[in-house]
PDB file of C-alpha atoms in Angstrom:
ATOM      1  CA  UNK A   1      -0.370  -0.338   0.124  1.00 41.00           C
ATOM      2  CA  UNK A   2       0.745   3.499  -0.303  1.00 45.00           C
ATOM      3  CA  UNK A   3       1.482   5.554   3.478  1.00 52.00           C
ATOM      4  CA  UNK A   4      -1.979   6.117   3.196  1.00 75.00           C
ATOM      5  CA  UNK A   5      -5.010   3.506   2.994  1.00 86.00           C
ATOM      6  CA  UNK A   6      -7.208   4.379  -0.642  1.00 90.00           C
ATOM      7  CA  UNK A   7     -11.291   3.916   0.627  1.00 95.00           C
ATOM      8  CA  UNK A   8     -13.468   4.431  -2.139  1.00 97.00           C
ATOM      9  CA  UNK A   9     -17.051   5.687  -1.217  1.00 98.00           C
ATOM     10  CA  UNK A  10     -19.701   5.181  -3.919  1.00 98.00           C
ATOM     11  CA  UNK A  11     -22.215   7.429  -2.317  1.00 97.00           C
ATOM     12  CA  UNK A  12     -24.871   9.512  -5.226  1.00 96.00           C
ATOM     13  CA  UNK A  13     -25.771  11.974  -2.372  1.00 96.00           C
ATOM     14  CA  UNK A  14     -22.864  14.094  -2.898  1.00 96.00           C
ATOM     15  CA  UNK A  15     -23.782  16.297   0.643  1.00 96.00           C
ATOM     16  CA  UNK A  16     -23.503  13.140   2.847  1.00 96.00           C
ATOM     17  CA  UNK A  17     -20.616  11.917   0.312  1.00 96.00           C
ATOM     18  CA  UNK A  18     -18.624  14.699   1.050  1.00 96.00           C
ATOM     19  CA  UNK A  19     -19.141  14.270   5.312  1.00 96.00           C
ATOM     20  CA  UNK A  20     -18.025  10.776   4.233  1.00 96.00           C
ATOM     21  CA  UNK A  21     -14.819  11.516   2.923  1.00 96.00           C
ATOM     22  CA  UNK A  22     -14.203  14.837   6.030  1.00 94.00           C
ATOM     23  CA  UNK A  23     -14.833  11.860   8.230  1.00 94.00           C
ATOM     24  CA  UNK A  24     -12.947   9.589   7.295  1.00 93.00           C
ATOM     25  CA  UNK A  25      -9.481  11.506   5.719  1.00 90.00           C
ATOM     26  CA  UNK A  26      -7.719  10.963   9.035  1.00 86.00           C
ATOM     27  CA  UNK A  27      -7.457   7.533   8.170  1.00 86.00           C
ATOM     28  CA  UNK A  28      -7.406   7.269   4.380  1.00 89.00           C
ATOM     29  CA  UNK A  29      -7.269   8.429   1.091  1.00 89.00           C
ATOM     30  CA  UNK A  30     -11.020   8.294  -0.205  1.00 94.00           C
ATOM     31  CA  UNK A  31     -11.783   8.869  -3.924  1.00 95.00           C
ATOM     32  CA  UNK A  32     -15.630   9.594  -4.845  1.00 97.00           C
ATOM     33  CA  UNK A  33     -18.205   8.173  -7.192  1.00 96.00           C
ATOM     34  CA  UNK A  34     -21.720   9.453  -7.677  1.00 97.00           C
ATOM     35  CA  UNK A  35     -23.494   6.179  -9.996  1.00 96.00           C
ATOM     36  CA  UNK A  36     -23.220   2.226  -9.565  1.00 96.00           C
ATOM     37  CA  UNK A  37     -21.598   2.760 -13.512  1.00 96.00           C
ATOM     38  CA  UNK A  38     -18.482   4.972 -12.340  1.00 96.00           C
ATOM     39  CA  UNK A  39     -18.546   3.357  -9.228  1.00 96.00           C
ATOM     40  CA  UNK A  40     -17.828  -0.138 -10.699  1.00 97.00           C
ATOM     41  CA  UNK A  41     -15.326   1.525 -13.437  1.00 95.00           C
ATOM     42  CA  UNK A  42     -13.334   2.680 -10.371  1.00 95.00           C
ATOM     43  CA  UNK A  43     -14.102  -0.868  -7.750  1.00 95.00           C
ATOM     44  CA  UNK A  44     -12.683  -2.830 -10.257  1.00 94.00           C
ATOM     45  CA  UNK A  45      -9.634  -1.672 -10.881  1.00 90.00           C
ATOM     46  CA  UNK A  46      -8.479  -3.373  -7.472  1.00 88.00           C
ATOM     47  CA  UNK A  47      -6.158  -0.852  -6.037  1.00 89.00           C
ATOM     48  CA  UNK A  48      -8.498   0.461  -3.232  1.00 93.00           C
ATOM     49  CA  UNK A  49      -7.540  -0.827   0.334  1.00 91.00           C
ATOM     50  CA  UNK A  50     -12.269  -0.505   1.010  1.00 95.00           C
ATOM     51  CA  UNK A  51     -15.380   0.065  -0.113  1.00 97.00           C
ATOM     52  CA  UNK A  52     -18.250   2.010   1.038  1.00 98.00           C
ATOM     53  CA  UNK A  53     -21.405   1.358  -0.821  1.00 98.00           C
ATOM     54  CA  UNK A  54     -24.799   2.578  -1.237  1.00 97.00           C
ATOM     55  CA  UNK A  55     -27.161   0.349  -2.235  1.00 96.00           C
ATOM     56  CA  UNK A  56     -29.416   3.095  -3.718  1.00 95.00           C
ATOM     57  CA  UNK A  57     -27.612   4.187  -6.404  1.00 96.00           C
ATOM     58  CA  UNK A  58     -28.372   5.637 -10.108  1.00 94.00           C
ATOM     59  CA  UNK A  59     -28.375   3.556 -12.854  1.00 91.00           C
ATOM     60  CA  UNK A  60     -26.844  -0.162 -11.397  1.00 94.00           C
ATOM     61  CA  UNK A  61     -27.777  -0.611  -8.098  1.00 96.00           C
ATOM     62  CA  UNK A  62     -25.156  -1.079  -5.016  1.00 96.00           C
ATOM     63  CA  UNK A  63     -25.713  -4.850  -4.727  1.00 96.00           C
ATOM     64  CA  UNK A  64     -25.650  -5.636  -8.748  1.00 96.00           C
ATOM     65  CA  UNK A  65     -21.854  -3.455  -8.310  1.00 97.00           C
ATOM     66  CA  UNK A  66     -21.072  -5.775  -5.411  1.00 97.00           C
ATOM     67  CA  UNK A  67     -22.116  -8.955  -7.647  1.00 96.00           C
ATOM     68  CA  UNK A  68     -19.907  -7.662 -10.286  1.00 96.00           C
ATOM     69  CA  UNK A  69     -16.984  -6.986  -8.775  1.00 96.00           C
ATOM     70  CA  UNK A  70     -17.328 -10.493  -6.967  1.00 95.00           C
ATOM     71  CA  UNK A  71     -17.531 -12.051  -9.481  1.00 95.00           C
ATOM     72  CA  UNK A  72     -14.520 -10.651 -11.340  1.00 93.00           C
ATOM     73  CA  UNK A  73     -12.371 -11.527  -8.486  1.00 91.00           C
ATOM     74  CA  UNK A  74     -12.078  -8.204  -6.922  1.00 92.00           C
ATOM     75  CA  UNK A  75     -12.057  -8.935  -3.040  1.00 90.00           C
ATOM     76  CA  UNK A  76     -11.703  -4.948  -1.850  1.00 93.00           C
ATOM     77  CA  UNK A  77     -13.414  -5.346   1.654  1.00 94.00           C
ATOM     78  CA  UNK A  78     -17.341  -3.274   0.501  1.00 97.00           C
ATOM     79  CA  UNK A  79     -18.830  -1.929   4.172  1.00 97.00           C
ATOM     80  CA  UNK A  80     -22.305  -1.173   2.722  1.00 97.00           C
ATOM     81  CA  UNK A  81     -24.250   1.876   4.240  1.00 97.00           C
ATOM     82  CA  UNK A  82     -27.627   2.474   3.643  1.00 95.00           C
ATOM     83  CA  UNK A  83     -30.994   3.129   4.386  1.00 95.00           C
ATOM     84  CA  UNK A  84     -32.289  -0.347   4.099  1.00 94.00           C
ATOM     85  CA  UNK A  85     -32.475  -1.192   7.264  1.00 93.00           C
ATOM     86  CA  UNK A  86     -34.663  -5.014   7.162  1.00 94.00           C
ATOM     87  CA  UNK A  87     -32.502  -8.501   8.184  1.00 95.00           C
ATOM     88  CA  UNK A  88     -33.388  -9.327   4.864  1.00 95.00           C
ATOM     89  CA  UNK A  89     -31.727  -6.741   3.447  1.00 94.00           C
ATOM     90  CA  UNK A  90     -28.875  -7.431   5.763  1.00 95.00           C
ATOM     91  CA  UNK A  91     -28.856 -10.623   4.868  1.00 96.00           C
ATOM     92  CA  UNK A  92     -28.482 -10.260   0.836  1.00 95.00           C
ATOM     93  CA  UNK A  93     -25.635  -7.865   1.823  1.00 95.00           C
ATOM     94  CA  UNK A  94     -23.375  -9.997   3.395  1.00 95.00           C
ATOM     95  CA  UNK A  95     -24.288 -13.549   1.239  1.00 95.00           C
ATOM     96  CA  UNK A  96     -23.853 -11.498  -1.558  1.00 95.00           C
ATOM     97  CA  UNK A  97     -20.560 -10.107  -0.658  1.00 95.00           C
ATOM     98  CA  UNK A  98     -20.056  -7.534   1.886  1.00 96.00           C
ATOM     99  CA  UNK A  99     -17.983  -7.813   4.843  1.00 95.00           C
ATOM    100  CA  UNK A 100     -19.735  -5.346   7.071  1.00 96.00           C
ATOM    101  CA  UNK A 101     -22.922  -3.714   6.695  1.00 96.00           C
ATOM    102  CA  UNK A 102     -24.381  -0.008   8.565  1.00 96.00           C
ATOM    103  CA  UNK A 103     -28.214   1.777   8.465  1.00 95.00           C
ATOM    104  CA  UNK A 104     -28.403   5.111   7.565  1.00 95.00           C
ATOM    105  CA  UNK A 105     -29.118   7.251  10.003  1.00 92.00           C
ATOM    106  CA  UNK A 106     -25.728   6.497  11.470  1.00 93.00           C
ATOM    107  CA  UNK A 107     -23.221   7.632  14.044  1.00 93.00           C
ATOM    108  CA  UNK A 108     -20.169   9.139  12.870  1.00 92.00           C
ATOM    109  CA  UNK A 109     -18.000   7.206  15.740  1.00 93.00           C
ATOM    110  CA  UNK A 110     -20.266   4.586  14.752  1.00 94.00           C
ATOM    111  CA  UNK A 111     -19.216   4.514  10.621  1.00 95.00           C
ATOM    112  CA  UNK A 112     -14.818   6.011  11.777  1.00 93.00           C
ATOM    113  CA  UNK A 113     -14.774   2.881  13.664  1.00 92.00           C
ATOM    114  CA  UNK A 114     -15.986  -0.032  11.968  1.00 93.00           C
ATOM    115  CA  UNK A 115     -13.873   1.421   8.511  1.00 92.00           C
ATOM    116  CA  UNK A 116     -10.810   1.739  11.013  1.00 89.00           C
ATOM    117  CA  UNK A 117     -11.536  -2.342  12.060  1.00 89.00           C
ATOM    118  CA  UNK A 118     -12.284  -3.279   8.890  1.00 90.00           C
ATOM    119  CA  UNK A 119      -8.339  -1.553   7.349  1.00 88.00           C
ATOM    120  CA  UNK A 120      -6.903  -3.121  10.622  1.00 83.00           C
ATOM    121  CA  UNK A 121      -8.093  -7.093   9.741  1.00 80.00           C
ATOM    122  CA  UNK A 122      -7.091  -6.374   6.299  1.00 74.00           C
ATOM    123  CA  UNK A 123      -4.126  -5.211   6.899  1.00 70.00           C
ATOM    124  CA  UNK A 124      -4.483  -1.667   5.922  1.00 70.00           C
ATOM    125  CA  UNK A 125      -4.399   0.294   8.849  1.00 66.00           C
ATOM    126  CA  UNK A 126      -1.248  -0.142  11.443  1.00 57.00           C
ATOM    127  CA  UNK A 127      -1.373   1.173  14.635  1.00 53.00           C
ATOM    128  CA  UNK A 128       2.268   1.198  14.118  1.00 54.00           C
ATOM    129  CA  UNK A 129       2.782   2.825  10.801  1.00 72.00           C
ATOM    130  CA  UNK A 130       5.230   0.225  10.087  1.00 79.00           C
ATOM    131  CA  UNK A 131       5.152  -2.323   6.893  1.00 82.00           C
ATOM    132  CA  UNK A 132       8.809  -5.499   6.966  1.00 85.00           C
ATOM    133  CA  UNK A 133       9.539  -7.909   4.125  1.00 88.00           C
ATOM    134  CA  UNK A 134      12.466 -10.019   5.882  1.00 86.00           C
ATOM    135  CA  UNK A 135      14.938  -7.248   7.083  1.00 88.00           C
ATOM    136  CA  UNK A 136      13.371  -4.111   5.373  1.00 90.00           C
ATOM    137  CA  UNK A 137      11.284  -1.750   7.369  1.00 89.00           C
ATOM    138  CA  UNK A 138       9.004   0.768   6.172  1.00 88.00           C
ATOM    139  CA  UNK A 139       7.638   3.858   8.451  1.00 86.00           C
ATOM    140  CA  UNK A 140       4.954   5.206   6.929  1.00 80.00           C
ATOM    141  CA  UNK A 141       4.292   7.861   8.679  1.00 75.00           C
ATOM    142  CA  UNK A 142       7.986   9.251   9.022  1.00 81.00           C
ATOM    143  CA  UNK A 143       8.096   8.534   5.080  1.00 84.00           C
ATOM    144  CA  UNK A 144      11.466   6.359   5.518  1.00 88.00           C
ATOM    145  CA  UNK A 145      12.545   3.242   4.672  1.00 92.00           C
ATOM    146  CA  UNK A 146      15.717   1.274   5.708  1.00 93.00           C
ATOM    147  CA  UNK A 147      17.278  -2.545   5.003  1.00 92.00           C
ATOM    148  CA  UNK A 148      18.946  -4.089   7.974  1.00 88.00           C
ATOM    149  CA  UNK A 149      19.282  -0.366   8.989  1.00 89.00           C
ATOM    150  CA  UNK A 150      20.424   0.960   6.175  1.00 91.00           C
ATOM    151  CA  UNK A 151      18.497   3.666   4.617  1.00 93.00           C
ATOM    152  CA  UNK A 152      16.677   3.607   1.406  1.00 94.00           C
ATOM    153  CA  UNK A 153      17.019   7.601  -0.927  1.00 94.00           C
ATOM    154  CA  UNK A 154      13.119   7.073  -2.228  1.00 92.00           C
ATOM    155  CA  UNK A 155      12.638  10.066  -4.390  1.00 87.00           C
ATOM    156  CA  UNK A 156       9.144  10.458  -5.527  1.00 83.00           C
ATOM    157  CA  UNK A 157       6.903   8.302  -5.695  1.00 91.00           C
ATOM    158  CA  UNK A 158       9.404   5.343  -5.194  1.00 93.00           C
ATOM    159  CA  UNK A 159       8.779   5.704  -1.441  1.00 92.00           C
ATOM    160  CA  UNK A 160       4.899   5.017  -2.148  1.00 90.00           C
ATOM    161  CA  UNK A 161       5.483   1.788  -4.916  1.00 93.00           C
ATOM    162  CA  UNK A 162       7.965   0.254  -2.530  1.00 93.00           C
ATOM    163  CA  UNK A 163       5.107   0.512   0.512  1.00 89.00           C
ATOM    164  CA  UNK A 164       2.464  -0.785  -2.366  1.00 89.00           C
ATOM    165  CA  UNK A 165       4.717  -4.124  -3.075  1.00 91.00           C
ATOM    166  CA  UNK A 166       5.897  -4.434   0.147  1.00 88.00           C
ATOM    167  CA  UNK A 167       2.593  -4.341   2.004  1.00 83.00           C
ATOM    168  CA  UNK A 168       1.976  -7.130  -0.527  1.00 85.00           C
ATOM    169  CA  UNK A 169       4.023  -9.867  -0.214  1.00 87.00           C
ATOM    170  CA  UNK A 170       3.507 -12.612  -2.826  1.00 88.00           C
ATOM    171  CA  UNK A 171       1.053 -10.817  -5.326  1.00 88.00           C
ATOM    172  CA  UNK A 172       1.442  -9.820  -8.573  1.00 90.00           C
ATOM    173  CA  UNK A 173      -0.151  -6.586  -9.250  1.00 91.00           C
ATOM    174  CA  UNK A 174      -0.475  -4.765 -12.518  1.00 92.00           C
ATOM    175  CA  UNK A 175       0.997  -2.095 -14.030  1.00 92.00           C
ATOM    176  CA  UNK A 176      -2.206  -0.675 -14.684  1.00 91.00           C
ATOM    177  CA  UNK A 177      -3.221  -1.124 -10.812  1.00 90.00           C
ATOM    178  CA  UNK A 178       0.550   0.771  -9.833  1.00 92.00           C
ATOM    179  CA  UNK A 179      -0.412   3.428 -12.132  1.00 92.00           C
ATOM    180  CA  UNK A 180      -4.278   3.773 -10.728  1.00 88.00           C
ATOM    181  CA  UNK A 181      -3.229   3.852  -7.405  1.00 87.00           C
ATOM    182  CA  UNK A 182       0.344   6.012  -7.527  1.00 90.00           C
ATOM    183  CA  UNK A 183      -0.362   8.201 -10.112  1.00 89.00           C
ATOM    184  CA  UNK A 184      -5.036   8.559 -10.700  1.00 83.00           C
ATOM    185  CA  UNK A 185      -7.035   7.435 -13.407  1.00 80.00           C
ATOM    186  CA  UNK A 186      -6.943  10.707 -14.488  1.00 78.00           C
ATOM    187  CA  UNK A 187      -3.104  11.410 -14.991  1.00 83.00           C
ATOM    188  CA  UNK A 188      -1.525  12.327 -17.880  1.00 85.00           C
ATOM    189  CA  UNK A 189       1.509  10.801 -17.339  1.00 88.00           C
ATOM    190  CA  UNK A 190       2.634   7.866 -19.503  1.00 90.00           C
ATOM    191  CA  UNK A 191       2.275   4.018 -18.158  1.00 90.00           C
ATOM    192  CA  UNK A 192       6.071   3.773 -18.789  1.00 91.00           C
ATOM    193  CA  UNK A 193       6.785   6.056 -16.287  1.00 93.00           C
ATOM    194  CA  UNK A 194       6.080   2.840 -13.354  1.00 93.00           C
ATOM    195  CA  UNK A 195       9.176   0.919 -15.641  1.00 93.00           C
ATOM    196  CA  UNK A 196      11.337   3.950 -14.914  1.00 93.00           C
ATOM    197  CA  UNK A 197      10.015   3.926 -11.247  1.00 94.00           C
ATOM    198  CA  UNK A 198      10.625   0.007 -10.723  1.00 94.00           C
ATOM    199  CA  UNK A 199      13.679   0.559 -12.077  1.00 94.00           C
ATOM    200  CA  UNK A 200      15.337   3.587  -9.595  1.00 93.00           C
ATOM    201  CA  UNK A 201      13.970   0.856  -7.132  1.00 94.00           C
ATOM    202  CA  UNK A 202      15.473  -2.209  -8.161  1.00 93.00           C
ATOM    203  CA  UNK A 203      19.366  -0.432  -8.078  1.00 93.00           C
ATOM    204  CA  UNK A 204      18.356   1.699  -4.798  1.00 94.00           C
ATOM    205  CA  UNK A 205      17.772  -2.107  -3.037  1.00 92.00           C
ATOM    206  CA  UNK A 206      20.517  -3.209  -4.677  1.00 91.00           C
ATOM    207  CA  UNK A 207      22.649  -0.344  -3.230  1.00 91.00           C
ATOM    208  CA  UNK A 208      22.027  -1.031   0.202  1.00 91.00           C
ATOM    209  CA  UNK A 209      22.283  -4.412  -0.253  1.00 91.00           C
ATOM    210  CA  UNK A 210      18.809  -5.822  -0.038  1.00 89.00           C
ATOM    211  CA  UNK A 211      17.878  -9.672  -1.430  1.00 85.00           C
ATOM    212  CA  UNK A 212      14.570  -8.806  -1.545  1.00 86.00           C
ATOM    213  CA  UNK A 213      13.001 -10.315  -4.728  1.00 87.00           C
ATOM    214  CA  UNK A 214      11.455  -7.848  -6.901  1.00 89.00           C
ATOM    215  CA  UNK A 215      10.498  -9.633 -10.309  1.00 91.00           C
ATOM    216  CA  UNK A 216       8.878  -8.713 -13.497  1.00 91.00           C
ATOM    217  CA  UNK A 217       6.350 -11.341 -14.688  1.00 91.00           C
ATOM    218  CA  UNK A 218       6.029 -11.375 -18.305  1.00 87.00           C
ATOM    219  CA  UNK A 219       2.575 -10.171 -19.827  1.00 86.00           C
ATOM    220  CA  UNK A 220       0.704  -9.783 -16.168  1.00 88.00           C
ATOM    221  CA  UNK A 221       2.640  -7.494 -13.627  1.00 92.00           C
ATOM    222  CA  UNK A 222       4.772  -7.297 -10.554  1.00 93.00           C
ATOM    223  CA  UNK A 223       6.174  -9.312  -7.733  1.00 92.00           C
ATOM    224  CA  UNK A 224       7.792  -8.777  -4.360  1.00 91.00           C
ATOM    225  CA  UNK A 225       8.957 -11.911  -2.291  1.00 87.00           C
ATOM    226  CA  UNK A 226      10.955 -11.888   1.144  1.00 79.00           C
ATOM    227  CA  UNK A 227      14.464 -14.444  -0.128  1.00 72.00           C
ATOM    228  CA  UNK A 228      12.964 -17.469   2.039  1.00 65.00           C
ATOM    229  CA  UNK A 229       9.594 -16.941   0.239  1.00 55.00           C
ATOM    230  CA  UNK A 230      10.811 -17.460  -3.433  1.00 53.00           C
TER     231      UNK A 230
END
């Protein structure tokens, strides 16, 4: 992950969406979508750490969105936030792949607590702000990285790239996922920038003597592994 967990908020009521964004900003970097189609497109990129999902959306419903992304293999944790409050509604939400369910109107403190719990449960909210893999240590709050005690010199988004990879060890991450996560969907930067940053990152890891494996999987993406996991 990058230094901050990324959360997608799919809510068509713009004032409520803005309130949710302000609520979760201290623990995440929110992105908003205001209808089902836009929400599904963004959720399908696989770059978010959690999704807050309304069910009654214009166009595609929240439940259809949830079913579609689950059928695509997107495992991002989803918290449903909706006025649909019957037991049948809740059971359907969980059966369709939701991880948590909060009904409107809601208490701000409860929603924030549930989001923190969801991100902690999936390893995307570390109270110590430290990620480790082998002898590599990344402190996301201080924006520092070191290998066996020796500091790495990381420029620009190199730190976020390394943190994202190390937070997902043994997982193939596509070039598109990295680009969308670090540069954003609307960036005019070329996709090839990922290769440049990956090359720089490998050079810096080699410079400090890191034995971390940062491999390119042909036609798939990149994967990072500790030496004993290869």
